[in-house]
Coordinates of C-alpha atoms and ligand atoms in Angstrom, one line a residue:
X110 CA 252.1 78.5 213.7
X111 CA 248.5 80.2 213.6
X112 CA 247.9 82.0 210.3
X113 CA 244.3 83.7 209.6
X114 CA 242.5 82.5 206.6
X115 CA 239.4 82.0 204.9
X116 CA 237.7 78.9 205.0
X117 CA 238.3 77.7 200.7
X118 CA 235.5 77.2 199.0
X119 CA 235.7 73.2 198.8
X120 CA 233.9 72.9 195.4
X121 CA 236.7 75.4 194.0
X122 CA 240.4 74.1 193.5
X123 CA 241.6 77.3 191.6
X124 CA 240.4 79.3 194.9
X125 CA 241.7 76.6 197.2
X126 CA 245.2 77.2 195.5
X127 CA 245.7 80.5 196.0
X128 CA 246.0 80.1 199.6
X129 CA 249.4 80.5 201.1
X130 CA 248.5 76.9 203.5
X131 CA 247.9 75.1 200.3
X132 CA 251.5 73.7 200.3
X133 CA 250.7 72.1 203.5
X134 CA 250.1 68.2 203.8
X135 CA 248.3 67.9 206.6
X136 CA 246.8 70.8 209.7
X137 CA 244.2 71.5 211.9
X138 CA 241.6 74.1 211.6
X139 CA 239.9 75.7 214.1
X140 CA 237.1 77.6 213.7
X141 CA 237.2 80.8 215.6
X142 CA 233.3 81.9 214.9
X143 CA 232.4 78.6 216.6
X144 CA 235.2 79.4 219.8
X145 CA 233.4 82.2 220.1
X146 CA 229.9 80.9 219.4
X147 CA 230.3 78.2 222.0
X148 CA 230.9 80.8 224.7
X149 CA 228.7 82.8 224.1
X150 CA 225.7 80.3 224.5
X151 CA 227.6 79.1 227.7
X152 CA 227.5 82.4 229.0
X153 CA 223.8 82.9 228.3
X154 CA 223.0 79.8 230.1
X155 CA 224.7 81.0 233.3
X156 CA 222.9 83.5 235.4
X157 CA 224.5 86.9 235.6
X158 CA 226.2 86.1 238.7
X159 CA 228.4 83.1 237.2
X160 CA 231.6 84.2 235.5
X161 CA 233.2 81.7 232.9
X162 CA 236.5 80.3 232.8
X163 CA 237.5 78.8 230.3
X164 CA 240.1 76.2 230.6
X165 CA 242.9 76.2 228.1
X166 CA 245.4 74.1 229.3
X167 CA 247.4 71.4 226.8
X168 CA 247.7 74.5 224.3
X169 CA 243.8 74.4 224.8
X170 CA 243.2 71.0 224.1
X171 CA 244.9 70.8 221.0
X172 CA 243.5 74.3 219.8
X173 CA 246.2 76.5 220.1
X174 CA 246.3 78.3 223.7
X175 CA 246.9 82.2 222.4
X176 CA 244.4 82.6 219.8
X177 CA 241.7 80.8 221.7
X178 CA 242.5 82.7 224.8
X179 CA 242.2 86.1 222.7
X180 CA 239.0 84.6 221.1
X181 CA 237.2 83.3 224.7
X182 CA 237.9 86.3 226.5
X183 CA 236.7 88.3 223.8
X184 CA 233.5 86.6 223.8
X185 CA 232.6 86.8 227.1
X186 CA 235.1 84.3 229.3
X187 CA 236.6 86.7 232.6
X188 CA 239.6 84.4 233.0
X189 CA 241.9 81.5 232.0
X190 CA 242.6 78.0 233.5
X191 CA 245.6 76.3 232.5
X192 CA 247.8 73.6 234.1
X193 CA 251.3 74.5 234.4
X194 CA 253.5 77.7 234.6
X195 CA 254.9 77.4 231.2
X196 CA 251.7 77.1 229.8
X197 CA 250.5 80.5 231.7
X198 CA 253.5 82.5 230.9
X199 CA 253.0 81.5 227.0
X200 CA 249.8 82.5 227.4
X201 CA 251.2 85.9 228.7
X202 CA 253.5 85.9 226.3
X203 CA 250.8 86.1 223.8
X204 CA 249.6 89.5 225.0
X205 CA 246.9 87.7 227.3
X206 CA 246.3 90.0 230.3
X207 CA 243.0 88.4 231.5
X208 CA 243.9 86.5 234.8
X209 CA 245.2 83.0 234.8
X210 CA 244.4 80.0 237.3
X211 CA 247.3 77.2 237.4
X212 CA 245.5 74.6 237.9
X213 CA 248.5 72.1 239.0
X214 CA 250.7 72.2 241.9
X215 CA 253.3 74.1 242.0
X216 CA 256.6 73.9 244.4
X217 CA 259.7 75.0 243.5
X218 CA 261.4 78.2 243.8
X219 CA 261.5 78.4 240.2
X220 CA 257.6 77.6 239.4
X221 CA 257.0 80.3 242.4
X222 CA 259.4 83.0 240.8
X223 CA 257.8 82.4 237.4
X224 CA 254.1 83.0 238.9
X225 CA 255.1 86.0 241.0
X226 CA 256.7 87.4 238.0
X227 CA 254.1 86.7 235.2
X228 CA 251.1 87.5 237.6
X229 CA 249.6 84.3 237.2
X230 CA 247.8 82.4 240.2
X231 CA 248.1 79.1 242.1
X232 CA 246.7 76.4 243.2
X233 CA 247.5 76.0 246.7
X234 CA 246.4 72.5 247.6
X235 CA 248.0 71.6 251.3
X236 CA 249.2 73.5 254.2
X237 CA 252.6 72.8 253.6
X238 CA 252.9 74.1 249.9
X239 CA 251.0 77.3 251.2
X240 CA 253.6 77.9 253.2
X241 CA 256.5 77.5 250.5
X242 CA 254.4 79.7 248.6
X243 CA 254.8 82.4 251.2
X244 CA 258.0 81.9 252.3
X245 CA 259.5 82.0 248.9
X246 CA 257.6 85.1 248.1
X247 CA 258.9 86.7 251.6
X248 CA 262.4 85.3 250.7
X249 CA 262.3 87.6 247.7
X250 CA 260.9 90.2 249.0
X251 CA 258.0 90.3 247.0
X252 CA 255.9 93.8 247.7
X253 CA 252.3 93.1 247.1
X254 CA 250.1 89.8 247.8
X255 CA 249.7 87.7 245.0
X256 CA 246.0 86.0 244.1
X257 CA 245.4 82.2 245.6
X258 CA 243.3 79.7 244.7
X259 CA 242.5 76.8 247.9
X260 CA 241.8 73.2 246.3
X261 CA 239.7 71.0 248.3
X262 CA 239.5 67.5 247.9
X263 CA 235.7 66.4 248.0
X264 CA 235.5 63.3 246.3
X265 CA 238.3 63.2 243.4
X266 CA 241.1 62.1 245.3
X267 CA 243.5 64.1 243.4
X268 CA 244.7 67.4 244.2
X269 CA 243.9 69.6 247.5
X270 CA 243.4 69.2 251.3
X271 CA 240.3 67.1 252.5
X272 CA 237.0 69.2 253.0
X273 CA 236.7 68.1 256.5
X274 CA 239.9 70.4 257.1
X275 CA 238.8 73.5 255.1
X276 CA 238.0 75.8 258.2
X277 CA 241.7 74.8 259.3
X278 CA 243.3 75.3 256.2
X279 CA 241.8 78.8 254.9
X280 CA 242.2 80.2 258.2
X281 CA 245.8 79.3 258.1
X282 CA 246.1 80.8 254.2
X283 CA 244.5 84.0 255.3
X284 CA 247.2 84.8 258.1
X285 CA 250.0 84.1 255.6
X286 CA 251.5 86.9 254.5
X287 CA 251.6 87.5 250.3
X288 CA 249.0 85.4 249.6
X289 CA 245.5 86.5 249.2
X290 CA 242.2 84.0 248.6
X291 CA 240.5 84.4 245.7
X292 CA 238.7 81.5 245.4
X293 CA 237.9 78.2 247.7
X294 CA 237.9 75.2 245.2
X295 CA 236.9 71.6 244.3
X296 CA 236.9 69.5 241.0
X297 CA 234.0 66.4 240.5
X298 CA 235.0 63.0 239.3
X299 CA 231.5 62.0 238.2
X300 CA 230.0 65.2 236.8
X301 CA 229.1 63.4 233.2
X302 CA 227.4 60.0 234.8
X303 CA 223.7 60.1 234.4
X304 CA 223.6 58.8 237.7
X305 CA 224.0 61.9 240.2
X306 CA 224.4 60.5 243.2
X307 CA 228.5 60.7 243.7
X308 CA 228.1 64.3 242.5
X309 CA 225.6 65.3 245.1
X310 CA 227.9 64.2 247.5
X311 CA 230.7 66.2 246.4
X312 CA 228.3 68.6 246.4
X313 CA 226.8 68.4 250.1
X314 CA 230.5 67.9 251.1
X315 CA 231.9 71.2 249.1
X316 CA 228.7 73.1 251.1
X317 CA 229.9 71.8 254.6
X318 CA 233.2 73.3 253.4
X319 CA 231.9 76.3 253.2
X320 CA 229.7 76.5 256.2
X321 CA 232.9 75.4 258.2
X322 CA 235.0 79.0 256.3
X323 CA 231.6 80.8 257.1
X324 CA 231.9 79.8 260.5
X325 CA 235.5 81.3 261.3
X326 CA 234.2 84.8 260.2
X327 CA 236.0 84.0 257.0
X328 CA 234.7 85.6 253.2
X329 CA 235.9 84.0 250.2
X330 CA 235.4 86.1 247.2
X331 CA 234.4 83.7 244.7
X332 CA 233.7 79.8 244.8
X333 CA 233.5 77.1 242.0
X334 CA 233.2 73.9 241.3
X335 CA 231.6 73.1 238.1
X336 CA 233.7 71.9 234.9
X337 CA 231.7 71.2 231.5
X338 CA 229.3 68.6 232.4
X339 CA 228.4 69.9 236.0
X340 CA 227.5 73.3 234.2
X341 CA 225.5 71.6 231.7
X342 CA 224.2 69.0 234.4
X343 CA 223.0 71.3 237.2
X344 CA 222.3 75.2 237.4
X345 CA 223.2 74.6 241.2
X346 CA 226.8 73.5 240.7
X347 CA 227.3 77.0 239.0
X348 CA 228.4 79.2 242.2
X349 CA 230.1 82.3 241.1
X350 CA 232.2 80.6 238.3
X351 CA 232.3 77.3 236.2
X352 CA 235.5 76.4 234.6
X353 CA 234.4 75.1 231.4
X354 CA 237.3 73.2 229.0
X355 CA 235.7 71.3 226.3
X356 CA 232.3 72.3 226.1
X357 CA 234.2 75.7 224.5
X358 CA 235.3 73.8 222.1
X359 CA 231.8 72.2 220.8
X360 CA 231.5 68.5 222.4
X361 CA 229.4 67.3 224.9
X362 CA 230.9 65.8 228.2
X363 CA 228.3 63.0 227.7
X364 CA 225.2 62.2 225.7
X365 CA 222.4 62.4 228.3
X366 CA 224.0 66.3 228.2
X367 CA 223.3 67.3 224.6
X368 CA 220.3 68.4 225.0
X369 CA 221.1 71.5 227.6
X370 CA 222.8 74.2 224.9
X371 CA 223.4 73.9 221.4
X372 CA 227.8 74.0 220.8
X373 CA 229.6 73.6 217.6
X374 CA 232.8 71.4 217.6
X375 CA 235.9 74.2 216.9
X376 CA 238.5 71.4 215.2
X377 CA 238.9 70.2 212.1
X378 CA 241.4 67.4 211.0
X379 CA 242.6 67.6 207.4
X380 CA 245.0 66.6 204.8
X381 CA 245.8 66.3 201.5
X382 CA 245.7 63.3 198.8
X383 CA 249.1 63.3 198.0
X384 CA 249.2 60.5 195.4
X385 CA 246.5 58.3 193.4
X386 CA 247.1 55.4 191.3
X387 CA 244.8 51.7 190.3
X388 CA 246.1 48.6 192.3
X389 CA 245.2 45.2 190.8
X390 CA 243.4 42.4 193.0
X391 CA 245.4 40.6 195.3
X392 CA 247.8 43.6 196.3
X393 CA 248.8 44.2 199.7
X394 CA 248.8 47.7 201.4
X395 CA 250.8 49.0 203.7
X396 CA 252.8 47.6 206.5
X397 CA 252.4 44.2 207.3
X398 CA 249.5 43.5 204.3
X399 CA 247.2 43.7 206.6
X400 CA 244.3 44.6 203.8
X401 CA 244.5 43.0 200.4
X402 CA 242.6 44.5 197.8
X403 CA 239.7 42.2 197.2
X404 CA 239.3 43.3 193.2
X405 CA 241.0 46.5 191.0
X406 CA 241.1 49.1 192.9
X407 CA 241.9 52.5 193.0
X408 CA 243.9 54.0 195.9
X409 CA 245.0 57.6 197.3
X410 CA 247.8 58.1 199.9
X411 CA 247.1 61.3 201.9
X412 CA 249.9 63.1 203.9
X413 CA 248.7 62.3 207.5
X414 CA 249.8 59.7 210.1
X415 CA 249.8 58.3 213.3
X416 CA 253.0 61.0 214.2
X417 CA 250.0 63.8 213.3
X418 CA 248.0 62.1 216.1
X419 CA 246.1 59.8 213.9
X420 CA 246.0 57.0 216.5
X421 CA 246.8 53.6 214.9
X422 CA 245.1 51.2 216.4
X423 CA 242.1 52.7 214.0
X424 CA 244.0 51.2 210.5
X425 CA 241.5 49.4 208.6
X426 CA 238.6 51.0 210.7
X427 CA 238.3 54.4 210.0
X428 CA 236.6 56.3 207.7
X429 CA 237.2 59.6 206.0
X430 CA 235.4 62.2 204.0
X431 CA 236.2 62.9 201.0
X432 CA 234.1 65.1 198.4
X433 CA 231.4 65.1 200.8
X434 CA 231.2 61.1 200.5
X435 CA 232.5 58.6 203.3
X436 CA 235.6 56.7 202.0
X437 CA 237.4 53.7 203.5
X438 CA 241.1 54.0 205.0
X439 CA 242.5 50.9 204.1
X440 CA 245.7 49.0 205.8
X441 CA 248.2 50.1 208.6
X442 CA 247.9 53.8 209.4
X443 CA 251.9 54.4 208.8
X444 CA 253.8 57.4 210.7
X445 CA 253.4 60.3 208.4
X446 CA 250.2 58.5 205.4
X447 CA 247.7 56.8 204.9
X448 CA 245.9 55.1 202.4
X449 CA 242.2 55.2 201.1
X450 CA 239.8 52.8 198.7
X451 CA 238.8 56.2 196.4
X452 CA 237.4 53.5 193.9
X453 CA 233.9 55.4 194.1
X454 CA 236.3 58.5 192.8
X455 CA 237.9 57.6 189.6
X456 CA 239.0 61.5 188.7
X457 CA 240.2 62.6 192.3
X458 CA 242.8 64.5 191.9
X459 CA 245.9 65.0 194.0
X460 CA 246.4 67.9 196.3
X461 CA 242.3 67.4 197.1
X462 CA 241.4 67.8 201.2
X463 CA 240.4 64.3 203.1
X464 CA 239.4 65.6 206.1
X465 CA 239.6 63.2 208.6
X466 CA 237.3 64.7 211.7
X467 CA 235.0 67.6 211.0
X468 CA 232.5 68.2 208.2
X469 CA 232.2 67.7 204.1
X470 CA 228.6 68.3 202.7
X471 CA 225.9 66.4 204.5
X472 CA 228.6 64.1 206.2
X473 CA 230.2 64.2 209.5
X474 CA 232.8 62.6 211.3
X475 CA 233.7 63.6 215.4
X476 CA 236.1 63.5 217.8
X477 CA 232.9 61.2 220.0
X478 CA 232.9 58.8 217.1
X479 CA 236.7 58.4 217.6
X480 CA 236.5 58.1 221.1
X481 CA 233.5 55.5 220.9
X482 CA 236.0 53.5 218.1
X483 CA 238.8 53.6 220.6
X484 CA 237.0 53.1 223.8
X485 CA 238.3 56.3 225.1
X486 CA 237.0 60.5 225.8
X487 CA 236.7 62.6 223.2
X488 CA 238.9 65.2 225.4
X489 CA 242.0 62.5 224.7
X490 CA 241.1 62.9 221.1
X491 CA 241.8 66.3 220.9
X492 CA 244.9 66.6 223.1
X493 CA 246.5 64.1 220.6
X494 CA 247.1 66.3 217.6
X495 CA 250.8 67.1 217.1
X496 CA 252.9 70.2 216.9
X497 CA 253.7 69.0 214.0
X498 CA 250.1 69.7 212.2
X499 CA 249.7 73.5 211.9
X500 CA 246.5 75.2 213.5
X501 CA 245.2 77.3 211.0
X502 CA 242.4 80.0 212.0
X503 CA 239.2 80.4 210.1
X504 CA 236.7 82.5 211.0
Ligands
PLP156 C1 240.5 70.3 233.0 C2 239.8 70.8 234.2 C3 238.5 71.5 234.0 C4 237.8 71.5 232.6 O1 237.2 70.2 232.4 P1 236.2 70.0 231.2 O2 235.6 68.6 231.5 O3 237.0 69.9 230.0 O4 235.2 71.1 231.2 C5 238.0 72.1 235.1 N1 238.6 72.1 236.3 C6 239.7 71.4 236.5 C7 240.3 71.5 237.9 C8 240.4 70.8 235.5 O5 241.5 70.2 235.7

């Protein structure tokens, strides 16, 4: 799905056209200079003890999972995070030989197989899924110990075993046979509230953790617990890792965090104007009239819809950019178009680029302003695009 081209030169249509993608309605572009830009600053803002992983789970959010993988490790990330099997075997698949962190839980004799097989390396969250672990790699006689990662539950109440039990629970790991600690785990709920106070908790509570492994002679190579916003947040969440998802791909977890290091969003959203034409006053649009155009006015259709990912609930709310001026999108968002009041345009021309999130000229629209629209996260934004929209590299 991924092919590498140049961005075209906007102001030039005879350029634009020459590019093979020109025939497509609708993609996203991703721009692999910024991937790697936003790395890079992330890795300059962690001390030299701090590896990066960058999280690249749900085809990294949106991005396309193999090319960003090749693009973060290049620039400085030392290994993946992703949340299922499939999604690290595609990744290895893709050439990717950097190591991979499943995030999830994983059971069955299958998922185990799979991990063993593709060198990837769980999550081991309770006592009783360590030991399927090693039992199913015993059971198949599997020669060398595999790389595990122990979740602890400080505060998130979602996966992993509660850090009261940590000195139990390693020390039972470490006498399993196949498995091997890597890391000793935790995951914040409240890392992008201005307010630290629940993090600090998780915090002191992830510390007692460890002073309760220290205490049974134990050493754990490597210990993390920082996603985007704790990195940004707090130099002393960092520990030997942070697993950073969106801030790699240019947004801020939260406003009060824009100020730490400068990132530049990777996605763009565009289509094409697929038909124009002049609609007299009075006339409905779309499904359900839900606009009425108040005077003469002319209208484009572009080739994008709420089955790309464009949500619906924004019809009638939502602006686009459109030769580097903000236009209006007018009546029900429809599955595969939607329209636009291009009075302000009388000689646009079909086959021009709308682009829906990302930049034209002085004018910006973002994945945040969605998400404030919505009343949702900017991370949801992303994740919705569609396998139907193509990601298209530009560098
Ligand atoms: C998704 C995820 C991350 C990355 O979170 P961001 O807020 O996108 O940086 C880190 N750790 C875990 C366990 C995750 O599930």
């Amino acid at each position: 799905m991924f092919s590498s081209k140049q961005t075209p030169s906007f102001a030039d249509s005879q350029e634009r056209d020459t590019y093979a993608w020109f025939s497509q309605r609708a993609w996203v572009e991703i721009d692999l200079g910024a991937l790697s830009y936003n790395v890079k600053q992330l890795v300059i803002f962690l001390s030299s003890r701090t590896q990066l992983m960058a999280v690249v789970k749900a085809d990294a959010y949106g991005h396309g999972s193999v090319t960003v993988a090749k693009t973060v490790l290049e620039a400085g990330a030392s290994c993946l995070g992703v949340a299922t099997v499939p999604e690290g075997i595609q990744l290895r698949e893709g050439g990717i030989k950097a190591p991979i962190l499943i995030l999830g839980a994983t059971h069955t004799l299958e998922q185990i197989h799979a991990i063993a097989q593709w060198k990837l390396q769980p999550t081991l969250c309770s006592p009783k899924q360590a030991l399927e672990v090693s039992n199913t790699l015993e059971a198949i006689n599997y020669n060398s110990p595999i790389p595990v990662h122990i979740k602890l539950d400080t505060g998130m109440s979602r996966l992993g075993t509660n850090w009261q039990e940590a000195g139990d629970f390693v020390q039972l790991v470490q006498g399993l046979p196949h498995l091997d600690i890597a890391s000793v785990y935790s995951h914040l709920a409240t890392a992008d509230s201005p307010d630290p106070a629940i993090m600090q908790q998780q915090h002191n509570r992830f510390e007692q953790a460890i002073a309760q492994i220290k205490a049974r002679g134990i050493k754990i190579p490597s210990l993390h617990l920082a996603n985007s916003a704790a990195t940004l947040a707090d130099p002393k969440l960092h520990y030997d890792m942070v697993r950073a998802g969106l801030a790699i791909y240019g947004l801020y977890p939260a406003t009060h965090l824009e100020n730490k290091i400068k990132l530049q969003p990777v996605l763009q959203l565009k289509a094409r104007v697929t038909h124009v034409k002049t609609i007299a006053a009075g006339t409905g649009v779309s499904y359900g009239h839900q606009f009425i155009a108040p005077r003469e006015m002319r209208i484009a259709v572009v080739g994008i819809g709420y089955a790309d990912g464009v949500p619906r609930s924004l019809s009638n709310q939502m602006q686009v950019l459109l030769r580097g001026q903000r236009v209006h999108q007018i009546g029900t968002i429809t599955m595969d178009q939607i329209m636009l009041d291009v009075s302000s345009i009388p000689d646009l021309q079909e086959g021009e680029i709308v682009t829906l999130l990302g930049e034209q000229g002085q004018e910006q629209i973002s994945a945040d302003d969605w998400a404030n629209q919505l009343n949702t996260i900017s991370w949801e934004i992303l994740c919705a695009f569609k396998h139907r929209l193509p990601r298209v590299a530009v560098i």
